[in-house]
Coordinates of C-alpha atoms and ligand atoms in Angstrom, one line a residue:
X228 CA 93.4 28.8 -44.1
X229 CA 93.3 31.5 -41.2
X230 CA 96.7 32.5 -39.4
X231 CA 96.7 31.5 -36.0
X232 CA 94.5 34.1 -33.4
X233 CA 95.2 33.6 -29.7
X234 CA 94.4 30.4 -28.2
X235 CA 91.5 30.3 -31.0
X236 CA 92.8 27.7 -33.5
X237 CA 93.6 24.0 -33.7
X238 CA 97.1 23.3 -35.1
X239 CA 97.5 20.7 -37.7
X240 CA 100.8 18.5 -38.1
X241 CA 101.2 16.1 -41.6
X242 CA 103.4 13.7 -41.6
X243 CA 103.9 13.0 -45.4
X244 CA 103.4 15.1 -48.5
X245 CA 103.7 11.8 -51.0
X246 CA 99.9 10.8 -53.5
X247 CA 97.8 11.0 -49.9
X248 CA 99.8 13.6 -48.1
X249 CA 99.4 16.2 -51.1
X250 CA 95.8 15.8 -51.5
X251 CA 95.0 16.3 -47.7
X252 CA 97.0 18.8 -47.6
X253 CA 95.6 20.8 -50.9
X254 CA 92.3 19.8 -49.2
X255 CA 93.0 21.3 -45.8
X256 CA 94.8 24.3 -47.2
X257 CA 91.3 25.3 -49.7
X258 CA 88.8 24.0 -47.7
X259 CA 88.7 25.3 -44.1
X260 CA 84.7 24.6 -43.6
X261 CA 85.9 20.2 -44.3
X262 CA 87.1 20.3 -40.9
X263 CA 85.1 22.7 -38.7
X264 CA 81.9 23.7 -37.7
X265 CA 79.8 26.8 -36.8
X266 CA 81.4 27.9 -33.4
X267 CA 84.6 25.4 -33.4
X268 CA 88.2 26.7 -33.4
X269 CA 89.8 27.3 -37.1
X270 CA 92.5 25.1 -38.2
X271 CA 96.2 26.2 -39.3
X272 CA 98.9 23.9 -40.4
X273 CA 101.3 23.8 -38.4
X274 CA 104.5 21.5 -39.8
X275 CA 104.6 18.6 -42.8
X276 CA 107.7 16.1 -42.2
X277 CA 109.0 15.1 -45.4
X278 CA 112.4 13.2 -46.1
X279 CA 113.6 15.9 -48.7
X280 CA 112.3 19.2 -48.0
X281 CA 113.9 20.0 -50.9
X282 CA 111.9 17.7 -53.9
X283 CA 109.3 19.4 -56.0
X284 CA 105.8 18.9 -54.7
X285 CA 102.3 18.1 -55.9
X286 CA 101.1 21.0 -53.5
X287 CA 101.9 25.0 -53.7
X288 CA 103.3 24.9 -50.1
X289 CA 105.4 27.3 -47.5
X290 CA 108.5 25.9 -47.6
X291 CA 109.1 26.7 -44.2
X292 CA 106.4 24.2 -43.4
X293 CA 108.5 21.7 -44.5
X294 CA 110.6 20.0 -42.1
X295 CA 112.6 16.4 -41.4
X296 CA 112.7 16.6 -37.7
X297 CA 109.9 15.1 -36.0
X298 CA 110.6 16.8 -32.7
X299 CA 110.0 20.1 -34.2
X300 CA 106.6 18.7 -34.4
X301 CA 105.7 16.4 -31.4
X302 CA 107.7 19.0 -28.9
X303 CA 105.3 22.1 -30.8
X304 CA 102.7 23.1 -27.7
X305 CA 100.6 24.8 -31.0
X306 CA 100.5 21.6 -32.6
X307 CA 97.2 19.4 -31.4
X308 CA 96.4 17.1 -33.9
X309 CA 98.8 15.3 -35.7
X310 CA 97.6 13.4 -39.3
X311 CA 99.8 10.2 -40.2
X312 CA 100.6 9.5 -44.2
X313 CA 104.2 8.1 -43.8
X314 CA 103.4 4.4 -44.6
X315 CA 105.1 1.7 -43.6
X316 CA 105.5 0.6 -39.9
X317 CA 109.0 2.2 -38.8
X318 CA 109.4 5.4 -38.0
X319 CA 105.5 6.0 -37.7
X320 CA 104.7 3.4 -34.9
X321 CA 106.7 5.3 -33.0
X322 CA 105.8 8.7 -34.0
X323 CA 102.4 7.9 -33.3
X324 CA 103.3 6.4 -29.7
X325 CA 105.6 10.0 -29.1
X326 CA 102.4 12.1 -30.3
X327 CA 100.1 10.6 -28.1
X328 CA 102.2 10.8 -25.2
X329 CA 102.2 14.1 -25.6
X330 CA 98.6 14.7 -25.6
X331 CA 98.3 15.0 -29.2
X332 CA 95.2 13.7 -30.9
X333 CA 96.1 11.5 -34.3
X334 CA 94.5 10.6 -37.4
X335 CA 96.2 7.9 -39.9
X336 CA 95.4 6.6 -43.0
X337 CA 98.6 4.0 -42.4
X338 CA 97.0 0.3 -42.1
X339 CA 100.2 -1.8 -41.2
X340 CA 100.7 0.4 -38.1
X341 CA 97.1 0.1 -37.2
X342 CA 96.5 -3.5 -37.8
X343 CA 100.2 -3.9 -36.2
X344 CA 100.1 -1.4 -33.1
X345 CA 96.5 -0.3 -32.4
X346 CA 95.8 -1.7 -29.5
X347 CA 98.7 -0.3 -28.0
X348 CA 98.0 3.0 -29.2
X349 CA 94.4 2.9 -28.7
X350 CA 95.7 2.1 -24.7
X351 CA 98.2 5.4 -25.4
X352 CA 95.3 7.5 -26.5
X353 CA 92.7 6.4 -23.4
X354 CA 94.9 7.1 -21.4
X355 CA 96.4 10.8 -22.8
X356 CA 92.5 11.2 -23.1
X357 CA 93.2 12.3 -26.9
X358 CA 91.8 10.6 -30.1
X359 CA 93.5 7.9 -32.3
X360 CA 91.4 7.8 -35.9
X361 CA 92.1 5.9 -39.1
X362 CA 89.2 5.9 -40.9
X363 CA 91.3 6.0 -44.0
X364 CA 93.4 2.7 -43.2
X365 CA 90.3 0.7 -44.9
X366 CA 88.8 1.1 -48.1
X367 CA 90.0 4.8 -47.9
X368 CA 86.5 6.7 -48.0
X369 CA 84.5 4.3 -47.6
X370 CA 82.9 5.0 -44.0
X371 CA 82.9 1.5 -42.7
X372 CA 85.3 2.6 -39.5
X373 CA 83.1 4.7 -37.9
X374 CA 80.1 2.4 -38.9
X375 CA 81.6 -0.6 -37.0
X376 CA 82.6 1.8 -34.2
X377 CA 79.1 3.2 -34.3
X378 CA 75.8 2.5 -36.2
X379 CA 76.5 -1.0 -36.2
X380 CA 78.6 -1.1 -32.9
X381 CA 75.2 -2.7 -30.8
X382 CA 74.7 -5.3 -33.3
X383 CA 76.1 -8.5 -33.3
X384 CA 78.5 -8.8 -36.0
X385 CA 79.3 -12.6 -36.9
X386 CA 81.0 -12.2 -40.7
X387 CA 83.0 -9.9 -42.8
X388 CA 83.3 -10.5 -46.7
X389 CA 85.5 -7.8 -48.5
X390 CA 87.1 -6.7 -51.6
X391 CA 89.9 -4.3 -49.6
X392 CA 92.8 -4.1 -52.0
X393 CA 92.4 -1.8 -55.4
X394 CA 95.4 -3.0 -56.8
X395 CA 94.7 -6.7 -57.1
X396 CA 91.2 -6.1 -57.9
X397 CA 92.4 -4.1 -60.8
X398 CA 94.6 -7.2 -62.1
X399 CA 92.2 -9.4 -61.5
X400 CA 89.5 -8.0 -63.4
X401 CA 92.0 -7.4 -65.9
X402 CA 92.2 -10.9 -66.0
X403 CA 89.0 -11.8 -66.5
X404 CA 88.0 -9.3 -68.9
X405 CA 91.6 -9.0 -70.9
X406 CA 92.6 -12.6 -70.5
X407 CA 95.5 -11.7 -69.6
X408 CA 97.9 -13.2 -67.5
X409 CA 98.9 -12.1 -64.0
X410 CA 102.5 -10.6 -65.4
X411 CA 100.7 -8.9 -68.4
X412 CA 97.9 -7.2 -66.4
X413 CA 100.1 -6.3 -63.0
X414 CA 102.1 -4.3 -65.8
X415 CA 99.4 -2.7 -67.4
X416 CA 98.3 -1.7 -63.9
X417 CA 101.8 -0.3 -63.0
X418 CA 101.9 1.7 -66.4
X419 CA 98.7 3.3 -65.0
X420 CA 99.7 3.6 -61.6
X421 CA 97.1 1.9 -59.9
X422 CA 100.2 -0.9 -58.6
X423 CA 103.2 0.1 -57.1
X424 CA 106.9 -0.3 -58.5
X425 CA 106.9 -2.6 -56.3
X426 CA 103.6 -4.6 -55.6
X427 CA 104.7 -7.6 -53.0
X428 CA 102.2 -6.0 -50.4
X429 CA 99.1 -5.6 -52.8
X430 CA 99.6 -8.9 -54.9
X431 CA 100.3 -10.6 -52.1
X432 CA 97.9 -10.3 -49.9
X433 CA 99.3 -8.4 -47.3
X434 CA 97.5 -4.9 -47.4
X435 CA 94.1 -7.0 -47.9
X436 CA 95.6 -9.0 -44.5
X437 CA 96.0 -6.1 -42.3
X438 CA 93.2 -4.4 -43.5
X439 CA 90.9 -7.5 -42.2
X440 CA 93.0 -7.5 -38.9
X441 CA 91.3 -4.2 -38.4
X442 CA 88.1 -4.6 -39.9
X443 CA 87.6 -8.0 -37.5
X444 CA 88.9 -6.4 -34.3
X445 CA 86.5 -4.2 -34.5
X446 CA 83.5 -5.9 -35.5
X447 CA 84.2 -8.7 -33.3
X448 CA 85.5 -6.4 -30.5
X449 CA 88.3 -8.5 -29.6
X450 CA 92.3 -8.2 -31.2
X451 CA 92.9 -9.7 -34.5
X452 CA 97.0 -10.0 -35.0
X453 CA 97.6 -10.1 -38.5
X454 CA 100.8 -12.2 -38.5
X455 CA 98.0 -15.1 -37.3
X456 CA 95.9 -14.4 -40.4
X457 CA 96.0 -17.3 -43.1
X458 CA 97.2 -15.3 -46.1
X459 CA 97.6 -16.6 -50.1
X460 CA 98.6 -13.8 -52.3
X461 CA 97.4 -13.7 -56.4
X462 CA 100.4 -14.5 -58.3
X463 CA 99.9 -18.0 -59.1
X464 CA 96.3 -17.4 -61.0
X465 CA 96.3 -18.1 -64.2
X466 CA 94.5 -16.6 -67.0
X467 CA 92.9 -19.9 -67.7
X468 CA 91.3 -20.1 -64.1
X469 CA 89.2 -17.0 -65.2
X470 CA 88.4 -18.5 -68.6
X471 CA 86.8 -21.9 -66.9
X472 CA 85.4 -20.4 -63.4
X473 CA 83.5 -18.3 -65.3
X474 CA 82.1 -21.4 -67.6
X475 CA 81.1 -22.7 -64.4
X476 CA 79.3 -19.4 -63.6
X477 CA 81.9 -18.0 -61.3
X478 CA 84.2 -14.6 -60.7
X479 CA 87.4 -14.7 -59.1
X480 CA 88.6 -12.6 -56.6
X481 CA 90.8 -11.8 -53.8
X482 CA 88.6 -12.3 -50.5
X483 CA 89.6 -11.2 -47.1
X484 CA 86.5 -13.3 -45.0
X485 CA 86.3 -13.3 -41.2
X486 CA 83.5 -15.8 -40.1
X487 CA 82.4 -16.2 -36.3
X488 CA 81.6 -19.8 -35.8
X489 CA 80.7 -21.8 -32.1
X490 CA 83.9 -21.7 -30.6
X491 CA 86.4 -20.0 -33.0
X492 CA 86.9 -17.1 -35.5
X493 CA 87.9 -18.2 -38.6
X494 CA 89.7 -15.7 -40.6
X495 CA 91.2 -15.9 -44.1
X496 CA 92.5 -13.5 -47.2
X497 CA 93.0 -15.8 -50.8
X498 CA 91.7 -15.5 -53.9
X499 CA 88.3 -17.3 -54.0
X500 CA 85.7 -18.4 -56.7
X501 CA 82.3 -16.6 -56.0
X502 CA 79.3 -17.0 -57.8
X503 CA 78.6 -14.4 -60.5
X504 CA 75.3 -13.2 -59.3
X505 CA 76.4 -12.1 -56.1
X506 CA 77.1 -8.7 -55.4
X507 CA 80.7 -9.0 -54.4
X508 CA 81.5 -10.7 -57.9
X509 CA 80.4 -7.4 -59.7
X510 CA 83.3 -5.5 -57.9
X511 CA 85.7 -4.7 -60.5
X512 CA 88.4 -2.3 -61.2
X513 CA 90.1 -0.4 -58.5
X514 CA 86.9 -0.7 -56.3
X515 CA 86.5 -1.8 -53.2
X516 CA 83.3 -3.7 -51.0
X517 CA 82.9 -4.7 -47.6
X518 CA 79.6 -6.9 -47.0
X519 CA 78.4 -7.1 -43.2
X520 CA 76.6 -9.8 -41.4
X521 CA 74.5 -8.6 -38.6
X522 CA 72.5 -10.2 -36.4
X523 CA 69.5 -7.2 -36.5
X524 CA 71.0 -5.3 -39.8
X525 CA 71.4 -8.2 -42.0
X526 CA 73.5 -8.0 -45.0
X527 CA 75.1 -5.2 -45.6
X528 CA 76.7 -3.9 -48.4
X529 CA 79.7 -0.9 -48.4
X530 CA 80.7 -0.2 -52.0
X531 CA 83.0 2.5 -53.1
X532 CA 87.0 3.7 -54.2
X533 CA 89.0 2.4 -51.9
X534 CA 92.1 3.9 -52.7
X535 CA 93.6 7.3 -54.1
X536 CA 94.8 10.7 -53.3
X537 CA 90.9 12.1 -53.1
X538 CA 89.0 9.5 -51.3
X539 CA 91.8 9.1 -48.5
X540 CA 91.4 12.6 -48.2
X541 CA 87.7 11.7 -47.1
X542 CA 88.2 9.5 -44.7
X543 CA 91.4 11.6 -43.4
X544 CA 88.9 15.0 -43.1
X545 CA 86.0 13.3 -41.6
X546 CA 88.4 12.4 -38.7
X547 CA 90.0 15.2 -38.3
X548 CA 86.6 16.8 -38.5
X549 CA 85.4 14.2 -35.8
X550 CA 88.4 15.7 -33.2
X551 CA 87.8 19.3 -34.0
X552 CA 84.0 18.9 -33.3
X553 CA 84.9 17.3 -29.8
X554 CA 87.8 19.7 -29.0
X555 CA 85.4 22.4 -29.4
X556 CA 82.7 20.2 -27.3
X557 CA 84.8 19.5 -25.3
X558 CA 83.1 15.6 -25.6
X559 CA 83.7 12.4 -24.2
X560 CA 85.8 10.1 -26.4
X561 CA 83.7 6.7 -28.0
X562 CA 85.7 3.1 -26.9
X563 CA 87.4 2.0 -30.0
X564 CA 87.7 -1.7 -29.3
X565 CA 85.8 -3.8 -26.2
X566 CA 87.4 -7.2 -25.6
X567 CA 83.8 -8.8 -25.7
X568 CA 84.6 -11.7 -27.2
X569 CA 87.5 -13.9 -26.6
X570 CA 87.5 -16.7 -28.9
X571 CA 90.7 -18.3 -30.9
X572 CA 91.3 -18.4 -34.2
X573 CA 90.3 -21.1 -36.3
X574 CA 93.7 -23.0 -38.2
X575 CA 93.0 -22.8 -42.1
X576 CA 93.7 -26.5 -42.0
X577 CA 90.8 -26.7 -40.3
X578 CA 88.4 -25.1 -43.0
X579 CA 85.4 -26.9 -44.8
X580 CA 84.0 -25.3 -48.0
X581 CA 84.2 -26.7 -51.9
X582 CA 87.5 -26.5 -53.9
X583 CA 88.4 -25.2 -57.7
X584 CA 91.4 -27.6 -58.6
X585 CA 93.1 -27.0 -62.3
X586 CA 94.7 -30.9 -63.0
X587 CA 97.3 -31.1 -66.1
X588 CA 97.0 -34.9 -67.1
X589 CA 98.2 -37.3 -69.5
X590 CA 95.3 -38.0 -71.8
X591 CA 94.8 -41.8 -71.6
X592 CA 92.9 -44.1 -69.8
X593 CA 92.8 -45.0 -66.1
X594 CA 93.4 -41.3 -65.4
X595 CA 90.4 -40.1 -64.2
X596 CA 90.0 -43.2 -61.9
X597 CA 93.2 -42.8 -60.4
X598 CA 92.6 -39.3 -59.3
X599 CA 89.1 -40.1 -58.1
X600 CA 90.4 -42.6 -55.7
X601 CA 92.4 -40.2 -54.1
X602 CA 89.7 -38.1 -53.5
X603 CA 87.5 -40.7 -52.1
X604 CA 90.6 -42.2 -49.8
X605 CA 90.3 -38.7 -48.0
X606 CA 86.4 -38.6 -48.0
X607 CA 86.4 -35.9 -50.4
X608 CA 83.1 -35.8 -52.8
X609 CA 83.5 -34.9 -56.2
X610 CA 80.9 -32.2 -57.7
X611 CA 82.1 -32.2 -61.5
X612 CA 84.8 -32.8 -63.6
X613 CA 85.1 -31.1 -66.8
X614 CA 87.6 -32.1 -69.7
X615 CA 89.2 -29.2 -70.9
X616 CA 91.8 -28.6 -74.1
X617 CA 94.1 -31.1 -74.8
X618 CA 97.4 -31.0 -76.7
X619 CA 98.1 -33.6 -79.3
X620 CA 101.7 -33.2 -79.3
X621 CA 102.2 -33.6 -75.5
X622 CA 99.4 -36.1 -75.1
X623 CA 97.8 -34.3 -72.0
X624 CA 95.3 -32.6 -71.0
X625 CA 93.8 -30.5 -68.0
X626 CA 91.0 -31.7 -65.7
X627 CA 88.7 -28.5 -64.0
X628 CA 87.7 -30.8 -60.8
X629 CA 84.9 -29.2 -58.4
X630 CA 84.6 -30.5 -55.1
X631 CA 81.6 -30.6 -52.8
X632 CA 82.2 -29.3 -48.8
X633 CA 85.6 -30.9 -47.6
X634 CA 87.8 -30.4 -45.1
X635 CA 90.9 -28.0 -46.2
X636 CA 93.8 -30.1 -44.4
X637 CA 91.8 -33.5 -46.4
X638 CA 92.3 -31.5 -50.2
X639 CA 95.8 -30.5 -49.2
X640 CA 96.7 -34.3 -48.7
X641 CA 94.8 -35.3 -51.9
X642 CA 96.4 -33.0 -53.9
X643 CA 99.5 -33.9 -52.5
X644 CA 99.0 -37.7 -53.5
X645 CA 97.4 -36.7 -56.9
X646 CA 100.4 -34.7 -57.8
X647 CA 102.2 -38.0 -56.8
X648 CA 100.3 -39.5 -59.5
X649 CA 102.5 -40.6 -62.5
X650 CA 99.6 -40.0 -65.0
X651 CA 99.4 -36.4 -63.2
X652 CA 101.9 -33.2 -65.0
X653 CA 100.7 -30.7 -62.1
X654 CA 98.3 -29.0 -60.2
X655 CA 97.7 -25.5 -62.0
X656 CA 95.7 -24.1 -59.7
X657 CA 94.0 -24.8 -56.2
X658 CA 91.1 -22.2 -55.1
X659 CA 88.4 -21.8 -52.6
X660 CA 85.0 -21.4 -53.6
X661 CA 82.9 -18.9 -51.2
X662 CA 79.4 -19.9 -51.2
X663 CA 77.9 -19.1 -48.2
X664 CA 78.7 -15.1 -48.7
Ligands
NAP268 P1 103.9 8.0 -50.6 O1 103.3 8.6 -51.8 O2 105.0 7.0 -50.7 O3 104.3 9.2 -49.6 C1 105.0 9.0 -48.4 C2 105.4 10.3 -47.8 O4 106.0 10.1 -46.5 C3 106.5 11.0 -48.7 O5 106.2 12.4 -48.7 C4 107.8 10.8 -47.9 O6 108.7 11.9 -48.0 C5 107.3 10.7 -46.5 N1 108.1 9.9 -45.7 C6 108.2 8.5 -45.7 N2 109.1 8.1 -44.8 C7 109.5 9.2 -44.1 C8 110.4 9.4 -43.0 N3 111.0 8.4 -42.4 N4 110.6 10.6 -42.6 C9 110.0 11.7 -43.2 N5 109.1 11.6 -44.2 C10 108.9 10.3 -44.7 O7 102.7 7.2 -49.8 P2 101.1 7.4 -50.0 O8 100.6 6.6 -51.1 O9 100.8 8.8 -49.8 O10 100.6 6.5 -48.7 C11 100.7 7.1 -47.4 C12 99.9 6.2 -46.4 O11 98.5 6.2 -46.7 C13 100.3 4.7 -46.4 O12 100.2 4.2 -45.0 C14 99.3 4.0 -47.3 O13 99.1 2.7 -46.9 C15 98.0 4.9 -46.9 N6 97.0 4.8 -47.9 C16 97.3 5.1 -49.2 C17 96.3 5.1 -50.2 C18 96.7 5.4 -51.6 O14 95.8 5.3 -52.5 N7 97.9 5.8 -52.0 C19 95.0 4.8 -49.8 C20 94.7 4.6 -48.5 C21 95.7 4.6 -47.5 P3 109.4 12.3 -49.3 O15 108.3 12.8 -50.2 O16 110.4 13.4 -48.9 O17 110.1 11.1 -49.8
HSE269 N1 97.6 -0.4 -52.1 C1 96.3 -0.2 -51.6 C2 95.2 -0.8 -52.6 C3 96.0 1.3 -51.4 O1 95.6 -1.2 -53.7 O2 94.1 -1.0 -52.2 C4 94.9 1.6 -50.5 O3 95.0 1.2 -49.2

C-alpha cells in the first residue's frame, strides 16, 4: 500500500476488523492492483474503528490505525470512501447516513442495514452524488448485485428462488445426510464455526429475510420492507422430515422465493420441500444459489460461497474497485433502485401450492377417515398418504400426508381441526412444497 502523495490517492476508512473486517483489510493492505486500475489514484487506509483498539487482531496492523471514534473518520477530508463491516443495524445506520452526508462514497457488506435503510441511503447518496455499494450483503461473492443492477437490469424479472443463508444450509444438509436432529447438527456447525454462538438470525430465517428484501427490490425495482416478509425459521424440522421427503423424492431446504403474480408480489422465506432433481436441491453445505426468472434470460442459475472472510472480501473489493474506477473517471453514477412497479404484497394466507404434513395418530381404525374429512370440508385434495413406523407400546403411529395445490389459509384451518381430532397426538411437521421453481 503506497503512503499518501498529494491529492493523488483515495483514502480508505473500515469500519470493523472482526472474520470480514480482517480479510478486507489483509486484502487491501497486499493487494493494491484489487482496487485500482492503470491511471486511477492509489489507495491508502486511512482509519479502522474497532470497539477495543486494544484486542489482538487477525491482521498485522498500525496500531495507530485503530480508533473508536467515528468522527475521527467521517470529519477526515483524506478519507473518501468509507467500507462498512460493523453488523447489526445501530450504530452503522447512522454512520452510513453521517458518511454520506459528508460526501463520502460507502461500501457494506452489512444486510440488515441495507434491507432496513437503503432506500433512504440510496436517496442520501443521489443526492451527495457519491456511491452506496453492498455487493457483499448477498451471497457474499456471488456477483448477483451488480447483475440485477446491471446485465439483467432491462429484463423483466418476475421470480427469485434462493438458497441465501450458509448457516442453515449447513444444518440442514447435515440433516439429511447425518440424520441428525436440528440440536445435534446446529452444534456440530457451531464447533466448526460456520453458526454463530448465537444463531437466532441464521436459524431463524432472518438473515435469509433481509437478504430477499434486497434481492426483490431490486429485481422488481420497487421497495421490499422486510418486517412485511412472511418468515418461518428451521428449528422445528425434524430429522424424520428428511428421512421421508426424501422417500418421496424430495430435499429440504430453507427458501427465500419472491414470485410476481397479476396484481401482487408474493414473497416468502420457510423451509420448503423441492424436488431432488432440481438444481437448487443439490445445494448443500455452506453454499449458497440464487436462480433468476427472466422474461428474455430465462432461468438463471448463481451458485457459489456465500459467506466467509475471503468471499466477502470479493464482493467488498469489486465495489470498492467500482468507486475508484469512477472517481478516477470521473463517471456518472448507475440508479440503484427505479420504483417501476408498484404492486402490494401478497398475505401468506393467501398462498396456493401443495403441503408436506407429518400426522402422529393413534393406530386404529376410523383414523384415516376422520382426517380425510377435514381435508375435504376445506376443499383440500389429498395426493398420498403414506403409513409410516408405528409404536406398539403407544399404539400410534405417524401419517406422511401430501396434498395437491390448496389454499395456505384452507391447510392452516385443517390442520387446526385435525389437531382437534381425538384420534390425532400432533402435527410434527407442516411444509411447503415448491414445485414450480
Ligand atoms: P464480527 O466478526 O462480529 O466483527 C464486527 C467488527 O465490528 C468487530 O471488529 C467489532 O469491534 C466491530 N464493531 C462492532 N460494533 C462496533 C461499534 N459499535 N463500534 C466500533 N466497532 C464495532 O462480524 P463479521 O462476521 O465480520 O460481519 C461483519 C458484517 O459483514 C455483518 O454485517 C455481516 O452480516 C456481514 N457479512 C458477514 C459474512 C461472514 O461470513 N461473516 C458474510 C457476508 C456478510 P471489536 O473487534 O473491537 O469488537
Ligand atoms: N450468517 C450468514 C450466513 C453470513 O450464514 O449465510 C453471510 O451473510
Amino acid at each position: 500500500m503506497d503512503k499518501k502523495t498529494g491529492n493523488n490517492y483515495i483514502g480508505i476508512a473500515v469500519l470493523g476488523l472482526g472474520v470480514v473486517g480482517s480479510g478486507f483489510v489483509k486484502a487491501l493492505l497486499e493487494e493494491q492492483r484489487a482496487v485500482t486500475v492503470p491511471g486511477s489514484p492509489n489507495v491508502h487506509l486511512t482509519h479502522v474503528l474497532v470497539r477495543d483498539v486494544e484486542k489482538k487482531r487477525l491482521v498485522d496492523i498500525d496500531k495507530d490505525l485503530l480508533t473508536n471514534d467515528f468522527s475521527a473518520i467521517v470529519d477526515d477530508s483524506e478519507t473518501n470512501v468509507i467500507v462498512e463491516v460493523l453488523g447489526g443495524e445501530e450504530p452503522a445506520a447512522t454512520f452510513l447516513e453521517q458518511a454520506l452526508s459528508s460526501g463520502k462514497h460507502v461500501v457494506t457488506a452489512n444486510k440488515e442495514v441495507v434491507a432496513k435503510h437503503g432506500r433512504k441511503l440510496i436517496e442520501k447518496a443521489q443526492a451527495n452524488n457519491v456511491e452506496f455499494r453492498y455487493e457483499a450483503s448477498v451471497g457474499a461473492g456471488i456477483p448477483i448485485i451488480s447483475a440485477l443492477q446491471g446485465s439483467l437490469a432491462s429484463d423483466y424479472i418476475s421470480g427469485i428462488w434462493a438458497i441465501i443463508n450458509g448457516t442453515t444450509n449447513y444444518i440442514l444438509t447435515s440433516m439429511a445426510s447425518g440424520g441428525l436432529d436440528f440440536d445435534g447438527a446446529l452444534s456440530e456447525a457451531q464447533v466448526l464455526g460456520y453458526a454463530e454462538p448465537d444463531p437466532t438470525n441464521d436459524v431463524e430465517g432472518f438473515d435469509a429475510r433481509y437478504k430477499l428484501a434486497i434481492l426483490a427490490s431490486l429485481g422488481f425495482g420497487t421497495y421490499v420492507d422486510p418486517s412485511e416478509i412472511y418468515c418461518e425459521g428451521i428449528n422445528s424440522l425434524h430429522a424424520r422430515d428428511f428421512k421421508y421427503a426424501r422417500e418421496l423424492g424430495y430435499a429440504i431446504k430453507l427458501l427465500a422465493i419472491a414470485r410476481e403474480e397479476m396484481e401482487s408480489i408474493q414473497i416468502r422465506v420457510h423451509p420448503a420441500l423441492l424436488r431432488e432433481d432440481l438444481l437448487l436441491a443439490k445445494v448443500d453445505g455452506v453454499y449458497n444459489a440464487i436462480q433468476i426468472q427472466g422474461e428474455r434470460v430465462g432461468r438463471l442459475l448463481m451458485y457459489g460461497r456465500g459467506a466467509g472472510s475471503e468471499p466477502t472480501t470479493s464482493g467488498l473489493l469489486g465495489d470498492v474497485a467500482e468507486v475508484v474506477r469512477r472517481m478516477a473517471s470521473k463517471g456518472e453514477k448507475v440508479a440503484i433502485v427505479s420504483e417501476e412497479r408498484q404492486k402490494a404484497l401478497k398475505p401468506i394466507s393467501d398462498l396456493h401450492t401443495s403441503y408436506y404434513l407429518r400426522i402422529s395418530v393413534l393406530d386404529q381404525a376410523g383414523v384415516l377417515a376422520a382426517i380425510s374429512q377435514v381435508f375435504a370440508k376445506w376443499d383440500i385434495s389429498i395426493g398420498s398418504v403414506i403409513q409410516k413406523e408405528s409404536d406398539d407400546i403407544s399404539q400410534t403411529a405417524e401419517l406422511v400426508v401430501l396434498t395437491h395445490v390448496s389454499k395456505e389459509s384452507a391447510v392452516q384451518q385443517a390442520a387446526k381441526e385435525i389437531l382437534g381430532l381425538a384420534e390425532v397426538e400432533s402435527i410434527g411437521s407442516l411444509i411447503r412444497v415448491e414445485s414450480d421453481v
